[in-house]
PDB file of C-alpha atoms and ligand atoms in Angstrom:
ATOM      1  CA  MET A 143     122.875 122.409  91.048  1.00 39.00           C
ATOM      2  CA  ALA A 144     122.128 118.799  90.207  1.00 44.00           C
ATOM      3  CA  GLU A 145     118.683 117.976  88.953  1.00 53.00           C
ATOM      4  CA  GLN A 146     116.397 117.288  91.871  1.00 72.00           C
ATOM      5  CA  GLN A 147     115.393 113.683  92.455  1.00 87.00           C
ATOM      6  CA  ARG A 148     112.255 112.684  90.559  1.00 93.00           C
ATOM      7  CA  ILE A 149     110.094 109.630  91.064  1.00 97.00           C
ATOM      8  CA  LEU A 150     107.560 107.627  89.134  1.00 98.00           C
ATOM      9  CA  ILE A 151     104.681 106.325  91.213  1.00 98.00           C
ATOM     10  CA  THR A 152     102.826 103.781  89.131  1.00 98.00           C
ATOM     11  CA  ASP A 153      99.742 101.640  89.373  1.00 98.00           C
ATOM     12  CA  LEU A 154     100.340  98.007  88.348  1.00 98.00           C
ATOM     13  CA  ASP A 155      97.211  96.248  87.045  1.00 98.00           C
ATOM     14  CA  ASN A 156      96.325  97.471  83.544  1.00 98.00           C
ATOM     15  CA  THR A 157      99.157  99.982  83.750  1.00 98.00           C
ATOM     16  CA  LEU A 158     102.265  97.759  83.601  1.00 98.00           C
ATOM     17  CA  TRP A 159     100.514  94.522  82.618  1.00 98.00           C
ATOM     18  CA  ASP A 160      97.059  93.559  81.293  1.00 97.00           C
ATOM     19  CA  TRP A 161      95.606  92.316  84.573  1.00 97.00           C
ATOM     20  CA  PHE A 162      92.087  92.198  83.221  1.00 96.00           C
ATOM     21  CA  ASP A 163      92.862  89.923  80.289  1.00 97.00           C
ATOM     22  CA  ALA A 164      94.824  87.509  82.482  1.00 97.00           C
ATOM     23  CA  TRP A 165      92.032  87.568  85.075  1.00 97.00           C
ATOM     24  CA  TYR A 166      89.344  87.068  82.434  1.00 97.00           C
ATOM     25  CA  GLN A 167      91.111  84.159  80.750  1.00 97.00           C
ATOM     26  CA  SER A 168      91.956  82.417  84.013  1.00 97.00           C
ATOM     27  CA  PHE A 169      88.620  83.042  85.719  1.00 98.00           C
ATOM     28  CA  SER A 170      86.686  81.888  82.629  1.00 97.00           C
ATOM     29  CA  ALA A 171      88.789  78.703  82.552  1.00 98.00           C
ATOM     30  CA  LEU A 172      87.924  78.140  86.220  1.00 98.00           C
ATOM     31  CA  LEU A 173      84.198  78.759  85.690  1.00 98.00           C
ATOM     32  CA  ASP A 174      84.101  76.471  82.637  1.00 98.00           C
ATOM     33  CA  GLY A 175      85.797  73.740  84.649  1.00 98.00           C
ATOM     34  CA  LEU A 176      83.566  74.164  87.714  1.00 98.00           C
ATOM     35  CA  GLN A 177      80.495  73.965  85.522  1.00 98.00           C
ATOM     36  CA  ALA A 178      81.747  70.943  83.570  1.00 98.00           C
ATOM     37  CA  ILE A 179      82.592  68.998  86.730  1.00 98.00           C
ATOM     38  CA  SER A 180      79.542  69.913  88.811  1.00 98.00           C
ATOM     39  CA  GLY A 181      76.840  70.465  86.200  1.00 98.00           C
ATOM     40  CA  LEU A 182      75.728  73.476  88.282  1.00 98.00           C
ATOM     41  CA  ASP A 183      74.053  76.511  86.743  1.00 97.00           C
ATOM     42  CA  ARG A 184      76.536  79.207  85.728  1.00 96.00           C
ATOM     43  CA  GLU A 185      74.390  82.068  86.957  1.00 97.00           C
ATOM     44  CA  LEU A 186      74.056  80.463  90.381  1.00 98.00           C
ATOM     45  CA  LEU A 187      77.831  79.990  90.513  1.00 98.00           C
ATOM     46  CA  GLU A 188      78.456  83.627  89.567  1.00 98.00           C
ATOM     47  CA  ILE A 189      76.048  84.887  92.248  1.00 97.00           C
ATOM     48  CA  GLN A 190      77.607  82.774  94.983  1.00 98.00           C
ATOM     49  CA  ILE A 191      81.147  83.608  93.841  1.00 98.00           C
ATOM     50  CA  ARG A 192      80.341  87.322  94.014  1.00 97.00           C
ATOM     51  CA  GLU A 193      79.227  86.899  97.616  1.00 96.00           C
ATOM     52  CA  VAL A 194      82.577  85.328  98.524  1.00 94.00           C
ATOM     53  CA  HIS A 195      84.505  88.016  96.633  1.00 94.00           C
ATOM     54  CA  GLN A 196      82.537  90.750  98.444  1.00 93.00           C
ATOM     55  CA  ARG A 197      83.206  89.163 101.815  1.00 90.00           C
ATOM     56  CA  ARG A 198      86.913  88.693 101.085  1.00 86.00           C
ATOM     57  CA  GLY A 199      87.459  92.029  99.319  1.00 87.00           C
ATOM     58  CA  THR A 200      89.156  90.535  96.252  1.00 88.00           C
ATOM     59  CA  THR A 201      88.366  88.782  92.953  1.00 93.00           C
ATOM     60  CA  GLU A 202      91.539  86.708  93.313  1.00 91.00           C
ATOM     61  CA  TYR A 203      90.711  84.534  96.275  1.00 89.00           C
ATOM     62  CA  SER A 204      92.597  81.235  96.254  1.00 86.00           C
ATOM     63  CA  ASN A 205      90.301  79.536  98.750  1.00 89.00           C
ATOM     64  CA  LEU A 206      87.240  80.301  96.614  1.00 94.00           C
ATOM     65  CA  VAL A 207      86.044  76.765  95.823  1.00 95.00           C
ATOM     66  CA  ARG A 208      86.047  75.918  99.534  1.00 93.00           C
ATOM     67  CA  GLU A 209      83.662  78.788 100.322  1.00 94.00           C
ATOM     68  CA  VAL A 210      81.089  78.740  97.505  1.00 97.00           C
ATOM     69  CA  PRO A 211      78.103  76.951  99.116  1.00 98.00           C
ATOM     70  CA  ALA A 212      76.973  75.076  95.976  1.00 98.00           C
ATOM     71  CA  LEU A 213      80.502  73.740  95.359  1.00 98.00           C
ATOM     72  CA  VAL A 214      80.938  72.704  98.989  1.00 97.00           C
ATOM     73  CA  GLU A 215      77.588  70.917  98.873  1.00 98.00           C
ATOM     74  CA  PHE A 216      78.451  69.175  95.600  1.00 98.00           C
ATOM     75  CA  SER A 217      81.757  67.977  97.100  1.00 98.00           C
ATOM     76  CA  GLY A 218      80.027  66.287 100.034  1.00 98.00           C
ATOM     77  CA  THR A 219      82.649  64.836 102.352  1.00 97.00           C
ATOM     78  CA  ARG A 220      85.522  65.465  99.913  1.00 97.00           C
ATOM     79  CA  ASP A 221      87.775  68.544  99.812  1.00 95.00           C
ATOM     80  CA  PRO A 222      86.563  70.886  97.010  1.00 95.00           C
ATOM     81  CA  PHE A 223      90.239  71.456  96.090  1.00 94.00           C
ATOM     82  CA  GLU A 224      90.419  67.797  95.145  1.00 95.00           C
ATOM     83  CA  VAL A 225      87.038  67.620  93.437  1.00 97.00           C
ATOM     84  CA  PHE A 226      87.732  70.683  91.255  1.00 97.00           C
ATOM     85  CA  ASP A 227      91.451  70.079  90.762  1.00 96.00           C
ATOM     86  CA  ASP A 228      91.222  70.114  86.937  1.00 97.00           C
ATOM     87  CA  ALA A 229      89.392  73.451  86.956  1.00 97.00           C
ATOM     88  CA  LEU A 230      91.957  74.985  89.321  1.00 96.00           C
ATOM     89  CA  HIS A 231      94.791  73.754  87.106  1.00 96.00           C
ATOM     90  CA  ALA A 232      93.160  75.261  84.027  1.00 97.00           C
ATOM     91  CA  GLN A 233      92.877  78.546  85.926  1.00 96.00           C
ATOM     92  CA  SER A 234      96.515  78.664  86.962  1.00 94.00           C
ATOM     93  CA  SER A 235      97.911  77.687  83.586  1.00 96.00           C
ATOM     94  CA  ALA A 236      95.816  80.417  81.906  1.00 97.00           C
ATOM     95  CA  ARG A 237      97.102  82.879  84.507  1.00 96.00           C
ATOM     96  CA  ARG A 238     100.719  81.930  83.812  1.00 95.00           C
ATOM     97  CA  ARG A 239     100.211  82.102  80.060  1.00 97.00           C
ATOM     98  CA  GLU A 240      98.354  85.434  79.960  1.00 97.00           C
ATOM     99  CA  THR A 241     100.190  87.507  82.574  1.00 97.00           C
ATOM    100  CA  LYS A 242     102.671  89.635  80.645  1.00 97.00           C
ATOM    101  CA  LEU A 243     103.950  93.190  80.505  1.00 98.00           C
ATOM    102  CA  TYR A 244     102.514  95.661  78.007  1.00 98.00           C
ATOM    103  CA  PRO A 245     104.876  96.446  75.118  1.00 97.00           C
ATOM    104  CA  GLY A 246     107.619  98.884  76.091  1.00 98.00           C
ATOM    105  CA  VAL A 247     107.180  98.621  79.861  1.00 98.00           C
ATOM    106  CA  ARG A 248     110.504  96.968  80.644  1.00 98.00           C
ATOM    107  CA  GLU A 249     112.440  99.280  78.339  1.00 98.00           C
ATOM    108  CA  VAL A 250     110.803 102.425  79.724  1.00 98.00           C
ATOM    109  CA  LEU A 251     111.397 101.438  83.354  1.00 98.00           C
ATOM    110  CA  ASP A 252     115.032 100.561  82.589  1.00 97.00           C
ATOM    111  CA  GLN A 253     115.532 103.937  80.893  1.00 96.00           C
ATOM    112  CA  LEU A 254     114.008 105.856  83.782  1.00 96.00           C
ATOM    113  CA  LYS A 255     116.128 103.995  86.305  1.00 95.00           C
ATOM    114  CA  ALA A 256     119.258 104.627  84.240  1.00 95.00           C
ATOM    115  CA  ARG A 257     118.417 108.316  84.637  1.00 94.00           C
ATOM    116  CA  GLY A 258     118.270 107.928  88.420  1.00 93.00           C
ATOM    117  CA  ILE A 259     114.477 108.012  88.667  1.00 96.00           C
ATOM    118  CA  ARG A 260     113.061 105.824  91.442  1.00 96.00           C
ATOM    119  CA  VAL A 261     110.098 103.588  90.592  1.00 98.00           C
ATOM    120  CA  VAL A 262     107.452 103.082  93.272  1.00 98.00           C
ATOM    121  CA  ALA A 263     104.355 100.938  92.654  1.00 98.00           C
ATOM    122  CA  TYR A 264     101.006 101.299  94.384  1.00 98.00           C
ATOM    123  CA  THR A 265      98.267  98.699  93.857  1.00 96.00           C
ATOM    124  CA  GLU A 266      94.968  97.793  95.493  1.00 92.00           C
ATOM    125  CA  SER A 267      95.568  94.164  94.602  1.00 90.00           C
ATOM    126  CA  THR A 268      96.553  91.876  97.413  1.00 85.00           C
ATOM    127  CA  ALA A 269     100.119  91.080  98.446  1.00 87.00           C
ATOM    128  CA  TYR A 270     100.391  87.467  97.337  1.00 87.00           C
ATOM    129  CA  TRP A 271      99.197  87.794  93.742  1.00 90.00           C
ATOM    130  CA  THR A 272     100.990  91.107  93.284  1.00 93.00           C
ATOM    131  CA  GLU A 273     104.299  89.538  94.296  1.00 92.00           C
ATOM    132  CA  TRP A 274     103.554  86.604  92.011  1.00 92.00           C
ATOM    133  CA  ARG A 275     102.991  88.958  89.032  1.00 96.00           C
ATOM    134  CA  ILE A 276     106.113  91.008  89.776  1.00 96.00           C
ATOM    135  CA  LYS A 277     108.217  87.854  89.829  1.00 94.00           C
ATOM    136  CA  HIS A 278     106.480  86.358  86.799  1.00 95.00           C
ATOM    137  CA  THR A 279     107.058  89.488  84.682  1.00 97.00           C
ATOM    138  CA  GLY A 280     110.674  89.942  85.824  1.00 97.00           C
ATOM    139  CA  LEU A 281     110.143  93.241  87.662  1.00 98.00           C
ATOM    140  CA  ASP A 282     111.598  92.130  91.016  1.00 96.00           C
ATOM    141  CA  GLY A 283     114.155  94.855  91.708  1.00 95.00           C
ATOM    142  CA  VAL A 284     113.087  96.991  88.730  1.00 97.00           C
ATOM    143  CA  ILE A 285     110.353  98.327  90.988  1.00 98.00           C
ATOM    144  CA  ASP A 286     112.189  99.844  93.957  1.00 97.00           C
ATOM    145  CA  VAL A 287     109.288  99.832  96.408  1.00 97.00           C
ATOM    146  CA  LEU A 288     105.852  98.194  96.263  1.00 97.00           C
ATOM    147  CA  TYR A 289     102.827  99.324  98.274  1.00 96.00           C
ATOM    148  CA  SER A 290      99.992  96.793  98.214  1.00 93.00           C
ATOM    149  CA  SER A 291      96.856  95.881 100.090  1.00 85.00           C
ATOM    150  CA  PRO A 292      97.235  93.403 102.924  1.00 79.00           C
ATOM    151  CA  ASP A 293      96.713  89.792 102.005  1.00 74.00           C
ATOM    152  CA  HIS A 294      93.590  87.707 101.760  1.00 57.00           C
ATOM    153  CA  ASP A 295      95.541  84.606 100.825  1.00 52.00           C
ATOM    154  CA  LEU A 296      97.120  83.795 104.126  1.00 50.00           C
ATOM    155  CA  LEU A 297      99.545  80.965 103.638  1.00 45.00           C
ATOM    156  CA  SER A 298      99.940  78.361 106.309  1.00 37.00           C
ATOM    157  CA  GLY A 299     102.578  79.113 108.900  1.00 41.00           C
ATOM    158  CA  ILE A 300     102.285  82.886 108.612  1.00 44.00           C
ATOM    159  CA  ASP A 301     100.747  84.726 111.521  1.00 48.00           C
ATOM    160  CA  PRO A 302      98.031  87.043 110.139  1.00 49.00           C
ATOM    161  CA  ALA A 303      98.776  89.573 112.861  1.00 50.00           C
ATOM    162  CA  ALA A 304     102.393  89.826 111.704  1.00 49.00           C
ATOM    163  CA  LEU A 305     101.231  90.613 108.165  1.00 45.00           C
ATOM    164  CA  ARG A 306      99.070  93.450 109.364  1.00 43.00           C
ATOM    165  CA  THR A 307     101.692  95.273 111.374  1.00 44.00           C
ATOM    166  CA  GLY A 308     103.056  97.905 109.047  1.00 41.00           C
ATOM    167  CA  ARG A 309     105.666  96.645 106.669  1.00 41.00           C
ATOM    168  CA  TYR A 310     107.383  93.442 105.916  1.00 42.00           C
ATOM    169  CA  ARG A 311     110.063  92.527 103.432  1.00 41.00           C
ATOM    170  CA  GLY A 312     109.031  90.081 100.750  1.00 42.00           C
ATOM    171  CA  GLN A 313     107.873  87.188 102.887  1.00 49.00           C
ATOM    172  CA  PHE A 314     106.425  85.672  99.740  1.00 57.00           C
ATOM    173  CA  GLY A 315     109.713  85.916  97.996  1.00 75.00           C
ATOM    174  CA  LEU A 316     110.540  89.271  96.365  1.00 89.00           C
ATOM    175  CA  ARG A 317     114.322  89.504  96.463  1.00 89.00           C
ATOM    176  CA  SER A 318     115.037  93.152  95.687  1.00 93.00           C
ATOM    177  CA  THR A 319     111.792  95.097  95.662  1.00 95.00           C
ATOM    178  CA  ILE A 320     110.893  96.404  99.127  1.00 94.00           C
ATOM    179  CA  HIS A 321     107.288  95.536  99.958  1.00 92.00           C
ATOM    180  CA  ARG A 322     105.219  97.777 102.211  1.00 93.00           C
ATOM    181  CA  GLN A 323     101.625  97.069 103.143  1.00 89.00           C
ATOM    182  CA  VAL A 324      98.912  99.664 102.954  1.00 89.00           C
ATOM    183  CA  PRO A 325      96.819  99.877 106.153  1.00 84.00           C
ATOM    184  CA  LEU A 326      93.590  97.859 105.991  1.00 79.00           C
ATOM    185  CA  GLY A 327      90.636  99.768 104.582  1.00 80.00           C
ATOM    186  CA  ILE A 328      92.666 102.424 102.735  1.00 87.00           C
ATOM    187  CA  LEU A 329      91.565 102.468  99.096  1.00 88.00           C
ATOM    188  CA  LYS A 330      92.273 104.744  96.124  1.00 92.00           C
ATOM    189  CA  PRO A 331      91.414 107.625  95.651  1.00 94.00           C
ATOM    190  CA  ASP A 332      92.360 108.207  99.305  1.00 95.00           C
ATOM    191  CA  THR A 333      95.615 110.221  99.161  1.00 96.00           C
ATOM    192  CA  HIS A 334      97.067 108.776 102.383  1.00 95.00           C
ATOM    193  CA  VAL A 335      99.444 106.360 100.623  1.00 95.00           C
ATOM    194  CA  ILE A 336     100.713 108.986  98.158  1.00 97.00           C
ATOM    195  CA  SER A 337     101.595 111.238 101.083  1.00 96.00           C
ATOM    196  CA  SER A 338     103.443 108.369 102.789  1.00 95.00           C
ATOM    197  CA  ILE A 339     105.367 107.588  99.601  1.00 96.00           C
ATOM    198  CA  LEU A 340     106.485 111.218  99.163  1.00 96.00           C
ATOM    199  CA  GLN A 341     107.550 111.349 102.797  1.00 96.00           C
ATOM    200  CA  GLU A 342     109.431 108.015 102.701  1.00 95.00           C
ATOM    201  CA  GLU A 343     111.134 108.908  99.416  1.00 94.00           C
ATOM    202  CA  GLU A 344     111.858 112.459 100.624  1.00 94.00           C
ATOM    203  CA  VAL A 345     110.631 113.906  97.347  1.00 95.00           C
ATOM    204  CA  PRO A 346     108.447 117.037  97.035  1.00 95.00           C
ATOM    205  CA  ARG A 347     105.093 116.446  95.309  1.00 95.00           C
ATOM    206  CA  SER A 348     106.219 118.684  92.450  1.00 94.00           C
ATOM    207  CA  ASN A 349     108.885 116.070  91.535  1.00 95.00           C
ATOM    208  CA  ALA A 350     106.559 113.074  91.397  1.00 97.00           C
ATOM    209  CA  LEU A 351     104.612 111.707  88.444  1.00 97.00           C
ATOM    210  CA  TYR A 352     101.748 109.270  88.962  1.00 98.00           C
ATOM    211  CA  LEU A 353     100.750 106.844  86.177  1.00 98.00           C
ATOM    212  CA  GLY A 354      97.555 104.784  86.258  1.00 98.00           C
ATOM    213  CA  ASP A 355      94.709 103.417  84.152  1.00 97.00           C
ATOM    214  CA  SER A 356      91.736 104.200  86.399  1.00 95.00           C
ATOM    215  CA  LEU A 357      90.149 107.659  86.185  1.00 94.00           C
ATOM    216  CA  MET A 358      88.074 106.963  89.289  1.00 92.00           C
ATOM    217  CA  LYS A 359      90.914 105.677  91.431  1.00 94.00           C
ATOM    218  CA  ASP A 360      94.326 106.652  90.032  1.00 97.00           C
ATOM    219  CA  ILE A 361      93.765 109.961  88.296  1.00 97.00           C
ATOM    220  CA  ALA A 362      91.324 111.322  90.886  1.00 96.00           C
ATOM    221  CA  MET A 363      93.802 110.371  93.632  1.00 97.00           C
ATOM    222  CA  ALA A 364      96.865 111.926  91.971  1.00 98.00           C
ATOM    223  CA  GLN A 365      94.955 115.145  91.328  1.00 97.00           C
ATOM    224  CA  ALA A 366      93.736 115.311  94.918  1.00 97.00           C
ATOM    225  CA  ALA A 367      97.321 114.723  96.107  1.00 97.00           C
ATOM    226  CA  GLU A 368      98.567 117.477  93.735  1.00 97.00           C
ATOM    227  CA  VAL A 369     100.951 115.116  91.995  1.00 97.00           C
ATOM    228  CA  LEU A 370     101.218 115.259  88.183  1.00 97.00           C
ATOM    229  CA  ASP A 371      98.737 112.674  86.884  1.00 98.00           C
ATOM    230  CA  VAL A 372      99.257 110.688  83.684  1.00 98.00           C
ATOM    231  CA  TYR A 373      96.436 108.499  82.403  1.00 97.00           C
ATOM    232  CA  ALA A 374      97.443 105.064  81.056  1.00 98.00           C
ATOM    233  CA  GLU A 375      94.663 105.036  78.489  1.00 97.00           C
ATOM    234  CA  TYR A 376      96.220 102.025  76.740  1.00 97.00           C
ATOM    235  CA  GLY A 377      95.100  99.949  79.756  1.00 97.00           C
ATOM    236  CA  ARG A 378      91.437 100.865  79.436  1.00 94.00           C
ATOM    237  CA  VAL A 379      89.189  97.804  79.247  1.00 92.00           C
ATOM    238  CA  GLN A 380      85.847  99.021  80.578  1.00 88.00           C
ATOM    239  CA  ASP A 381      84.327  99.187  77.083  1.00 88.00           C
ATOM    240  CA  GLN A 382      85.066  95.529  76.344  1.00 90.00           C
ATOM    241  CA  GLU A 383      82.142  93.130  76.428  1.00 92.00           C
ATOM    242  CA  GLU A 384      84.202  90.729  78.576  1.00 93.00           C
ATOM    243  CA  TYR A 385      84.354  93.344  81.353  1.00 92.00           C
ATOM    244  CA  ASP A 386      80.744  92.487  82.258  1.00 93.00           C
ATOM    245  CA  LEU A 387      81.921  89.195  83.770  1.00 95.00           C
ATOM    246  CA  LEU A 388      84.117  91.140  86.203  1.00 94.00           C
ATOM    247  CA  ARG A 389      81.161  93.430  87.030  1.00 94.00           C
ATOM    248  CA  ARG A 390      79.014  90.349  87.797  1.00 95.00           C
ATOM    249  CA  VAL A 391      81.479  88.773  90.249  1.00 96.00           C
ATOM    250  CA  THR A 392      83.297  91.859  91.531  1.00 95.00           C
ATOM    251  CA  HIS A 393      84.158  92.582  95.161  1.00 92.00           C
ATOM    252  CA  TRP A 394      83.443  96.280  94.494  1.00 90.00           C
ATOM    253  CA  SER A 395      80.282  97.913  95.820  1.00 89.00           C
ATOM    254  CA  GLN A 396      77.463  98.572  93.332  1.00 90.00           C
ATOM    255  CA  LYS A 397      78.083 102.302  93.823  1.00 89.00           C
ATOM    256  CA  ASP A 398      81.714 101.956  92.657  1.00 89.00           C
ATOM    257  CA  VAL A 399      80.651  99.856  89.670  1.00 89.00           C
ATOM    258  CA  GLU A 400      78.163 102.574  88.617  1.00 87.00           C
ATOM    259  CA  ARG A 401      80.677 105.366  89.226  1.00 86.00           C
ATOM    260  CA  GLU A 402      83.227 103.647  87.016  1.00 86.00           C
ATOM    261  CA  ARG A 403      80.640 103.029  84.319  1.00 85.00           C
ATOM    262  CA  ALA A 404      79.769 106.744  84.317  1.00 83.00           C
ATOM    263  CA  LEU A 405      83.456 107.686  84.026  1.00 82.00           C
ATOM    264  CA  ALA A 406      83.859 105.440  80.981  1.00 79.00           C
ATOM    265  CA  GLY A 407      81.109 107.410  79.240  1.00 77.00           C
ATOM    266  CA  PRO A 408      81.256 110.620  77.216  1.00 73.00           C
ATOM    267  CA  ARG A 409      80.608 112.954  80.175  1.00 74.00           C
ATOM    268  CA  ALA A 410      83.455 111.820  82.403  1.00 77.00           C
ATOM    269  CA  ASP A 411      84.158 114.461  85.049  1.00 85.00           C
ATOM    270  CA  VAL A 412      87.755 113.395  85.787  1.00 92.00           C
ATOM    271  CA  ILE A 413      90.001 114.900  83.115  1.00 95.00           C
ATOM    272  CA  PRO A 414      93.613 113.681  83.124  1.00 97.00           C
ATOM    273  CA  THR A 415      96.411 116.260  82.898  1.00 97.00           C
ATOM    274  CA  ALA A 416      98.482 114.104  80.521  1.00 97.00           C
ATOM    275  CA  THR A 417      97.762 110.833  78.737  1.00 97.00           C
ATOM    276  CA  CYS A 418      99.686 107.856  77.375  1.00 98.00           C
ATOM    277  CA  HIS A 419      97.305 106.885  74.588  1.00 97.00           C
ATOM    278  CA  GLU A 420      98.923 103.913  72.873  1.00 98.00           C
ATOM    279  CA  THR A 421     101.912 102.818  74.981  1.00 98.00           C
ATOM    280  CA  ILE A 422     103.833 103.654  78.124  1.00 98.00           C
ATOM    281  CA  ASN A 423     106.648 105.041  75.930  1.00 98.00           C
ATOM    282  CA  GLU A 424     104.702 108.301  75.797  1.00 97.00           C
ATOM    283  CA  ILE A 425     105.775 108.949  79.382  1.00 97.00           C
ATOM    284  CA  LEU A 426     109.430 109.511  78.402  1.00 96.00           C
ATOM    285  CA  PRO A 427     108.974 113.005  76.903  1.00 95.00           C
ATOM    286  CA  ILE A 428     106.986 113.983  79.998  1.00 94.00           C
ATOM    287  CA  PHE A 429     109.945 113.035  82.176  1.00 89.00           C
ATOM    288  CA  GLY A 430     112.097 115.092  79.834  1.00 82.00           C
ATOM    289  CA  SER A 431     110.064 118.236  80.479  1.00 82.00           C
ATOM    290  CA  SER A 432     109.182 120.465  83.404  1.00 79.00           C
ATOM    291  CA  PHE A 433     106.351 118.905  85.429  1.00 81.00           C
ATOM    292  CA  ALA A 434     105.279 122.351  86.565  1.00 73.00           C
ATOM    293  CA  GLY A 435     104.788 123.419  82.961  1.00 72.00           C
ATOM    294  CA  LEU A 436     102.271 120.643  82.437  1.00 74.00           C
ATOM    295  CA  ARG A 437     100.163 121.333  85.459  1.00 68.00           C
TER     296      ARG A 437
HETATM  297 MG1  LIG B 789      94.943  99.572  87.425  1.00 97.29          MG
END
């Protein structure tokens, strides 16, 4: 009998690419620019930015400068996009420069696909920026199916209602990867999406491997869904000093911030079944072995 179909379900941010570093570099460039142009206090800006992020449910909100009260006030009758144009340019060039795959990612995905393993991605990031990163890193078509959150960056001419009805195919331009939207309000570690993926792919849970960098979201979810969990430890950034900036402007609830902080400590209560310590290459021997033997 032929080997049964296996799949890789993978997180994206800080699992395939260093999302945090690209976010940190681009957001810092934006903040520096906003401060230089307006002369406003950085702490005030951070507090007001956090409020917008919380309301919009993302830290990658393109309309940000039009909704931060102090920036709107500073702009007077002018469009904040115009007033802060230099800062927005600095942000997007840092994003382009710093968004790149971790070493080995492309090679590992190519090898898995050559062995007939399907690659499905599941991210909490929003549709627009996720598609942008997939295109930018050359993974359009390498990832077979993408599941992402619905979008907060509604582009003109697109009916928001149409975006929220189930699935759509790459309206923002993915050519080969099929893009499915996760219902609003579903967040990891809810196992709903994993169940849908297994059903759509017609693969039993014993033939799926889930890879992700977040103990609180990815590993807890895979374990609850009884799918083999592999921790992408190489993507861990919570111990970096720079991570505090993300904590200060995050869209996450304070409870989630504290929960994640506790999991980064020595008494973490989510223990991964397998771990890629240094690079994603460490996943290859796991695919070469019996998943059941590891669990
Ligand atoms: Mg991640």
